[in-house]
XYZ file of C-alpha atoms in Angstrom:
495
model
C 15.196 22.016 16.437
C 16.964 21.635 12.925
C 19.309 19.719 14.418
C 17.557 17.390 16.348
C 15.745 16.458 12.617
C 19.756 16.229 10.982
C 21.130 14.105 13.981
C 17.835 11.733 13.296
C 18.594 11.152 9.751
C 22.010 11.312 10.223
C 21.343 8.318 12.910
C 19.252 6.576 10.634
C 21.820 6.678 7.445
C 23.812 5.024 9.523
C 22.081 2.342 10.614
C 20.757 1.459 7.075
C 24.727 1.199 6.315
C 24.849 -1.108 8.488
C 22.355 -3.487 7.188
C 24.463 -4.975 4.721
C 26.896 -6.349 6.629
C 24.523 -8.547 8.591
C 24.063 -10.604 4.570
C 26.249 -12.901 3.250
C 28.784 -12.414 3.011
C 30.076 -10.594 5.504
C 27.007 -12.180 7.619
C 27.746 -10.774 10.461
C 23.518 -11.006 11.297
C 23.726 -8.910 15.157
C 24.258 -6.062 13.074
C 21.050 -6.293 11.947
C 19.057 -6.285 15.471
C 21.384 -3.253 16.281
C 20.662 -1.676 12.717
C 16.790 -1.759 13.234
C 16.521 -1.090 16.608
C 18.070 2.132 15.749
C 15.812 2.955 13.156
C 12.723 2.575 15.321
C 14.944 4.556 18.327
C 14.997 7.155 15.874
C 11.948 7.077 14.304
C 10.163 7.014 17.673
C 11.750 10.982 18.365
C 9.766 12.461 16.015
C 6.155 13.192 13.816
C 4.893 11.041 11.661
C 6.496 12.681 8.590
C 10.314 12.480 10.215
C 9.437 8.866 10.944
C 8.874 8.272 7.334
C 12.235 10.695 6.038
C 14.365 9.130 8.439
C 13.065 5.227 7.391
C 13.747 6.605 3.513
C 17.111 7.348 4.596
C 17.396 4.468 6.532
C 16.138 2.265 3.372
C 18.788 4.394 0.886
C 21.648 3.010 2.995
C 20.423 0.221 3.085
C 19.483 -1.133 -0.078
C 21.902 1.233 -1.615
C 24.731 -0.934 -0.021
C 23.523 -4.035 -0.382
C 22.522 -3.775 -4.106
C 25.060 -1.909 -5.626
C 25.649 -4.939 -7.587
C 22.472 -4.082 -9.686
C 24.996 -1.051 -11.792
C 26.883 -4.006 -12.284
C 24.635 -6.338 -14.200
C 23.572 -3.363 -16.436
C 26.879 -1.618 -16.965
C 28.730 -4.196 -17.418
C 26.866 -7.148 -18.848
C 23.279 -5.249 -19.851
C 25.160 -2.764 -22.432
C 24.506 0.172 -20.334
C 26.778 3.126 -20.517
C 27.691 4.304 -16.873
C 25.143 6.877 -17.299
C 21.848 5.620 -17.824
C 23.446 2.259 -15.361
C 23.334 4.640 -12.741
C 20.083 5.982 -13.285
C 18.490 2.468 -13.280
C 20.351 1.341 -9.967
C 19.429 5.006 -8.317
C 15.342 4.403 -8.869
C 15.583 0.910 -7.834
C 16.772 1.888 -4.847
C 14.970 5.211 -4.532
C 12.009 2.821 -5.170
C 12.568 -0.088 -2.726
C 13.041 2.856 0.367
C 9.384 4.253 0.152
C 8.528 0.651 2.011
C 10.034 1.193 5.217
C 9.498 4.963 4.981
C 5.631 4.358 4.813
C 5.657 1.678 7.575
C 7.370 3.882 9.790
C 4.913 6.989 8.750
C 1.876 4.349 9.444
C 3.461 3.191 13.247
C 3.653 6.943 14.111
C 0.725 7.556 13.171
C -1.096 4.467 14.435
C 0.835 4.657 18.246
C 1.539 8.309 19.191
C 3.162 6.789 22.447
C 6.543 5.061 22.821
C 5.250 1.785 23.263
C 2.354 1.987 21.011
C 4.938 2.810 18.063
C 7.088 -0.229 18.730
C 4.074 -2.513 18.410
C 2.717 -0.823 15.312
C 5.605 -0.444 13.930
C 6.777 -4.491 13.682
C 3.569 -5.100 12.506
C 3.744 -2.212 9.695
C 7.609 -3.468 8.857
C 6.623 -6.316 7.951
C 3.277 -5.480 5.904
C 5.922 -3.317 4.202
C 8.551 -6.707 3.632
C 5.262 -8.806 2.300
C 4.356 -5.773 -0.169
C 7.690 -5.889 -1.383
C 7.684 -9.150 -1.788
C 4.530 -9.104 -4.596
C 3.606 -5.365 -6.101
C 4.904 -5.288 -9.730
C 5.292 -8.791 -9.581
C 7.683 -8.430 -5.935
C 11.851 -7.539 -5.449
C 11.867 -9.144 -1.797
C 16.152 -9.330 -2.307
C 17.689 -7.877 1.096
C 14.598 -9.118 3.297
C 15.538 -8.814 6.702
C 14.712 -12.870 7.794
C 17.876 -13.161 4.857
C 20.714 -12.089 7.473
C 19.090 -14.385 9.799
C 19.844 -17.846 7.842
C 22.671 -18.583 10.805
C 21.611 -16.873 13.749
C 19.241 -18.716 16.403
C 16.393 -16.858 14.416
C 16.665 -18.449 11.761
C 15.041 -22.220 13.289
C 11.747 -19.826 13.005
C 12.152 -20.765 8.935
C 10.127 -24.316 8.953
C 7.348 -22.940 11.357
C 6.706 -19.438 9.866
C 8.956 -19.039 7.456
C 11.569 -15.998 6.068
C 8.804 -13.447 6.755
C 8.316 -14.713 10.004
C 11.812 -15.450 10.276
C 11.969 -11.633 10.273
C 9.462 -10.780 12.240
C 10.618 -12.167 15.199
C 13.780 -9.296 14.118
C 11.988 -6.828 14.370
C 10.415 -7.617 16.884
C 13.546 -8.224 18.666
C 14.812 -5.079 17.898
C 11.923 -3.276 19.085
C 12.012 -4.860 22.666
C 15.795 -3.633 23.076
C 14.345 -0.280 22.197
C 11.707 -0.575 24.513
C 13.829 -2.454 27.684
C 16.428 0.986 27.217
C 14.101 3.255 27.113
C 11.931 1.705 30.167
C 14.567 1.618 32.731
C 11.415 0.419 35.444
C 8.922 -2.586 34.418
C 11.902 -4.071 32.222
C 11.214 -8.338 32.873
C 7.997 -8.649 30.972
C 9.384 -7.060 28.037
C 13.213 -9.011 28.763
C 11.241 -12.479 29.213
C 9.368 -11.956 25.430
C 13.325 -10.753 24.129
C 15.002 -13.908 25.407
C 12.089 -16.182 24.536
C 12.219 -14.483 20.798
C 16.111 -15.265 20.584
C 16.869 -17.997 22.285
C 13.898 -20.258 21.212
C 15.414 -21.085 17.864
C 17.509 -22.831 19.850
C 15.072 -25.486 20.902
C 13.480 -25.171 17.682
C 16.676 -25.652 15.169
C 17.078 -29.889 16.679
C 13.293 -30.258 15.351
C 13.641 -32.477 12.480
C 9.612 -31.238 10.938
C 10.591 -33.967 7.985
C 12.027 -36.910 7.479
C 13.927 -39.004 4.784
C 12.343 -40.944 1.846
C 14.973 -42.942 0.469
C 18.650 -43.422 -0.290
C 21.106 -40.919 -0.911
C 20.972 -39.336 -4.140
C 24.491 -38.794 -6.162
C 24.007 -35.689 -7.932
C 26.466 -34.559 -10.506
C 26.747 -30.060 -10.977
C 28.071 -28.990 -14.374
C 30.080 -25.330 -13.964
C 30.663 -23.901 -17.353
C 31.695 -21.283 -15.782
C 31.440 -19.228 -19.798
C 32.105 -15.170 -19.326
C 28.175 -13.698 -19.948
C 29.758 -11.544 -22.224
C 30.775 -14.932 -24.273
C 27.179 -16.401 -23.604
C 25.145 -14.999 -26.417
C 27.896 -14.328 -29.018
C 27.104 -17.018 -31.909
C 31.291 -16.704 -31.824
C 31.506 -19.155 -29.100
C 28.399 -20.768 -29.430
C 30.091 -24.510 -30.624
C 32.829 -24.088 -27.886
C 30.116 -23.208 -25.233
C 28.684 -26.886 -26.500
C 31.857 -28.362 -26.688
C 32.774 -27.347 -22.935
C 29.747 -28.539 -20.832
C 29.572 -32.154 -23.159
C 33.567 -32.203 -22.304
C 32.797 -31.091 -17.914
C 30.310 -34.529 -18.322
C 32.052 -36.780 -19.891
C 33.148 -39.129 -16.728
C 30.217 -38.196 -14.983
C 26.781 -40.315 -15.218
C 27.857 -42.550 -13.083
C 25.828 -40.334 -10.730
C 22.445 -40.518 -10.300
C 21.555 -37.216 -11.499
C 23.965 -34.562 -13.790
C 22.669 -31.329 -13.880
C 23.223 -28.297 -16.052
C 22.533 -24.208 -15.085
C 20.539 -22.182 -16.428
C 20.575 -21.362 -20.247
C 23.638 -23.455 -20.045
C 22.863 -24.553 -23.591
C 22.220 -20.705 -24.904
C 19.877 -21.550 -28.443
C 16.570 -23.328 -29.265
C 16.475 -27.025 -29.501
C 15.697 -26.683 -33.157
C 18.981 -24.238 -33.248
C 21.416 -27.302 -32.165
C 22.532 -30.426 -34.158
C 20.328 -32.910 -33.140
C 23.395 -35.170 -32.835
C 23.903 -33.495 -30.236
C 21.451 -34.269 -28.113
C 21.379 -37.653 -29.029
C 24.877 -38.330 -27.901
C 24.415 -36.901 -24.748
C 21.369 -39.011 -24.046
C 22.949 -42.080 -25.030
C 26.436 -41.809 -22.674
C 23.874 -40.756 -19.691
C 22.082 -44.171 -20.368
C 24.658 -45.839 -20.269
C 26.140 -45.174 -16.844
C 21.847 -45.000 -15.285
C 22.173 -41.015 -14.504
C 19.725 -38.822 -15.172
C 20.189 -35.394 -16.941
C 18.429 -32.157 -17.325
C 20.007 -29.270 -19.661
C 18.887 -25.256 -18.769
C 18.011 -23.899 -22.100
C 15.404 -22.014 -23.677
C 12.765 -23.739 -25.310
C 9.841 -23.064 -27.464
C 6.134 -24.911 -27.906
C 4.253 -25.377 -30.886
C 2.755 -21.532 -31.189
C 5.888 -19.811 -30.909
C 6.493 -18.938 -27.299
C 9.658 -19.644 -26.009
C 10.401 -19.955 -21.994
C 13.628 -20.018 -19.587
C 13.915 -23.908 -18.889
C 14.911 -27.171 -17.307
C 14.542 -30.035 -19.581
C 14.992 -33.528 -18.378
C 17.145 -35.065 -21.704
C 16.669 -39.300 -20.243
C 14.330 -41.469 -18.194
C 10.399 -40.146 -18.703
C 11.524 -37.249 -19.574
C 9.571 -33.694 -19.076
C 10.635 -29.626 -18.833
C 10.319 -27.288 -15.589
C 9.754 -23.654 -17.559
C 10.655 -20.367 -15.618
C 7.105 -18.821 -13.912
C 8.129 -15.451 -11.827
C 10.150 -13.968 -15.143
C 12.406 -11.224 -14.110
C 11.064 -7.558 -15.440
C 12.743 -6.083 -18.085
C 15.131 -9.013 -17.898
C 13.118 -11.628 -19.430
C 9.976 -9.908 -19.955
C 8.639 -6.427 -20.621
C 5.821 -5.089 -18.833
C 3.675 -2.423 -20.929
C 5.565 -3.858 -23.626
C 3.738 -2.042 -26.675
C 3.781 1.047 -24.231
C 7.545 1.155 -23.057
C 8.747 -1.332 -25.698
C 11.994 0.731 -26.863
C 13.246 0.009 -23.378
C 13.623 -3.245 -24.466
C 16.638 -2.232 -27.294
C 17.976 0.012 -24.244
C 18.192 -3.643 -22.322
C 19.732 -5.272 -25.126
C 19.442 -8.516 -22.842
C 19.082 -11.446 -25.515
C 16.062 -13.060 -25.666
C 14.381 -11.125 -23.273
C 10.477 -12.057 -24.169
C 10.112 -15.313 -22.556
C 6.494 -16.137 -21.903
C 5.716 -17.582 -18.577
C 5.315 -21.426 -17.659
C 2.678 -20.900 -15.721
C 1.538 -22.377 -12.624
C 0.371 -25.913 -12.126
C 3.339 -27.652 -13.566
C 4.308 -31.337 -12.788
C 6.573 -32.231 -10.667
C 9.809 -34.041 -12.481
C 10.100 -37.859 -12.071
C 14.225 -38.814 -11.265
C 14.573 -42.079 -9.977
C 12.383 -42.852 -7.071
C 12.103 -39.224 -6.345
C 9.373 -36.515 -7.005
C 11.647 -33.287 -7.401
C 10.602 -29.635 -7.842
C 12.938 -27.092 -9.818
C 13.356 -23.584 -10.230
C 14.585 -21.290 -12.199
C 17.499 -18.105 -10.805
C 15.146 -14.907 -9.969
C 12.464 -17.214 -9.194
C 13.736 -18.985 -5.701
C 13.822 -15.331 -3.761
C 10.233 -15.886 -3.892
C 8.831 -18.472 -0.897
C 5.445 -18.960 -2.500
C 6.774 -20.371 -5.167
C 9.149 -22.736 -4.245
C 6.099 -23.851 -1.613
C 3.921 -24.627 -4.812
C 6.302 -28.023 -5.177
C 6.796 -28.802 -0.846
C 5.144 -32.316 -1.666
C 8.131 -33.055 -3.765
C 11.062 -34.717 -2.167
C 14.135 -32.595 -2.977
C 14.212 -29.665 -5.052
C 16.543 -28.103 -7.703
C 17.308 -24.663 -8.670
C 19.438 -23.750 -11.437
C 21.063 -20.388 -12.184
C 22.944 -17.863 -14.583
C 24.825 -15.483 -11.500
C 27.729 -14.041 -14.690
C 25.119 -11.335 -14.439
C 26.266 -10.328 -11.021
C 30.036 -10.092 -12.029
C 32.153 -10.979 -8.306
C 30.281 -8.724 -6.166
C 27.648 -9.249 -2.838
C 25.040 -10.837 -4.999
C 26.045 -13.973 -5.291
C 26.486 -15.738 -1.721
C 23.330 -13.738 -1.401
C 21.655 -15.843 -3.687
C 22.944 -19.065 -2.392
C 21.889 -18.314 1.705
C 18.148 -17.140 -0.200
C 18.469 -20.326 -1.332
C 19.161 -22.108 1.604
C 16.173 -20.355 3.276
C 14.294 -22.481 0.449
C 15.489 -25.733 2.241
C 14.894 -24.653 5.874
C 11.342 -23.155 4.642
C 10.063 -26.828 2.853
C 12.781 -28.907 4.734
C 13.876 -30.009 1.593
C 17.451 -30.405 0.362
C 18.186 -28.286 -2.892
C 20.807 -29.007 -5.669
C 22.133 -25.898 -6.747
C 24.147 -25.559 -10.260
C 24.996 -22.647 -11.704
C 27.065 -20.739 -14.228
C 29.697 -19.072 -12.361
C 29.258 -20.111 -9.270
C 28.210 -20.685 -6.238
C 26.900 -23.934 -7.558
C 26.229 -25.516 -4.143
C 24.676 -28.937 -2.315
C 22.113 -27.875 0.389
C 20.560 -30.146 2.843
C 17.012 -29.614 4.603
C 18.237 -27.905 7.315
C 19.778 -25.037 4.660
C 23.392 -26.173 5.220
C 25.915 -26.125 3.126
C 27.510 -29.392 2.528
C 29.233 -29.219 -0.541
C 30.087 -26.042 -3.176
C 32.454 -25.457 -6.098
C 34.555 -22.525 -6.262
C 33.338 -19.612 -7.938
C 34.879 -18.510 -11.781
C 35.777 -21.848 -12.390
C 34.438 -24.512 -15.647
C 34.267 -27.287 -12.212
C 32.232 -30.849 -11.387
C 31.057 -30.726 -8.176
C 30.103 -34.106 -7.180
C 28.106 -34.701 -4.040
C 24.592 -36.792 -2.095
C 21.833 -35.414 -0.902
C 18.975 -37.103 1.038
C 15.314 -37.164 -0.059
C 12.855 -35.686 2.502
C 9.383 -35.869 2.787
C 6.520 -34.390 5.509
C 5.072 -30.671 6.149
C 6.985 -28.073 7.626
C 4.624 -25.791 9.208
C 5.003 -22.996 6.433
C 4.663 -25.449 3.979
C 1.335 -26.225 5.242
C 0.090 -22.961 5.939
C 2.680 -20.115 3.679
C 2.391 -16.766 5.068
C -0.932 -16.396 6.035
C -0.094 -16.486 9.914
C 2.568 -14.183 9.588
C 0.411 -11.556 7.599
C -2.062 -11.824 10.774
C 0.179 -11.669 12.849
C 1.142 -8.666 11.772
C -2.129 -6.534 11.386
C -2.860 -8.018 15.157
C 0.234 -5.800 16.198
C -0.521 -2.853 14.373
C -4.193 -2.863 15.560
C -2.969 -3.514 19.135
C -0.855 -1.116 18.860
C -3.877 1.846 17.011
C -5.352 0.511 19.611
C -3.161 1.430 22.897
C -2.144 4.822 20.795
C -5.403 5.993 21.458
C -6.673 4.567 24.715
C -3.405 6.464 26.141
C -1.669 3.283 27.466
C 1.381 2.987 24.978
C 3.876 4.119 26.961
C 3.779 0.480 28.523
C 3.778 -2.839 26.953
């Protein structure tokens, strides 16, 4: 018995270790299907507590292997010592591993037979991901759906969103386990499996949105300012000069975009002549100029913002802030954490909902800043826009797997909403993404450069833009209810 428990834990760890390889930069998306099938198979062979333990070990391997870059952010750029950075990384991994553990515990309690368990687990794992996306402000990095951006299942994104892609993946894994576990009466499950895995091929041919006007010519400026230099006053003038130098000659584009906090100071701390010269150069060329920088309001609150320096002007203020990076939750109780992290300007205020879309030429444009691209509902609020802007400073991640993962997250938002995205970053990966989530142009990382290209504005709403995550959440609840009913009715051994 003890040997079986150890074997179950080992197999769960091996399955969890496969999961990070399904995401960028590796892109071995079939491994996510095999890993989840392996997890369900070993969780099905134990009690509720054993299922939870195997889910937890799976989560430790999954998030430990996929989020190791948190250590880099804390140690190399967050001024933490190695022990503190290790502790923070381990604590986050241990927390995230609770979600698959609790999901499988609940599924085993609901479904006491094999078929009922697989139905319930498909639902509980989906609900666990939904919970992870908002609990304690949410951290949905490495959500299963992101591993399928280039698979046939990725075509479910405009229909049901990233969560629906993840649900289709988990359902496919459950069907694989059922097919291997039930040698007889396999054809119904086989038909469903084929429908799921190939249905995306048909969906992928559909266009849910329509072109809206001529192409927009872009110039995305990638300054490649090292994170250690970014907030150092000794390099401030050099940073301003670099962005101005890179932008010279680019104002024949329709839009020039600088990345998150390209100017690492409030407008009042920058010589007014600097902005005047930029504005005049952009106006002579007929370009809109948008700059990522912190801004301040009349009440002394400051924001992580994207400022439109030309045309009708305007400003987008980041709404979904990074806990402990841009603000400290419960600051009065745990204020010393702010000093421990030593992150510059880490007391931003949230921009709040209801901000108007930016007007750039004939287009309405929705903006997002860095971290908030992770959250489908945040981007869905700008679904009426013709195209999207995302600015980021991925220098925090170093040369890790995080920047390509972050790019794939942006690609998923493009597929969900049927909108192209212009993504300007400090060190990479700066890219232009079309409405199907395909990268049409990308700059080399860790080089000061300007990415030139075009995107085509789109109008119309995808089903996900209309209904959000509600249909997927209801599907997950229905699977839990059906799994629980079949388990109690004694018919759960057949799907």
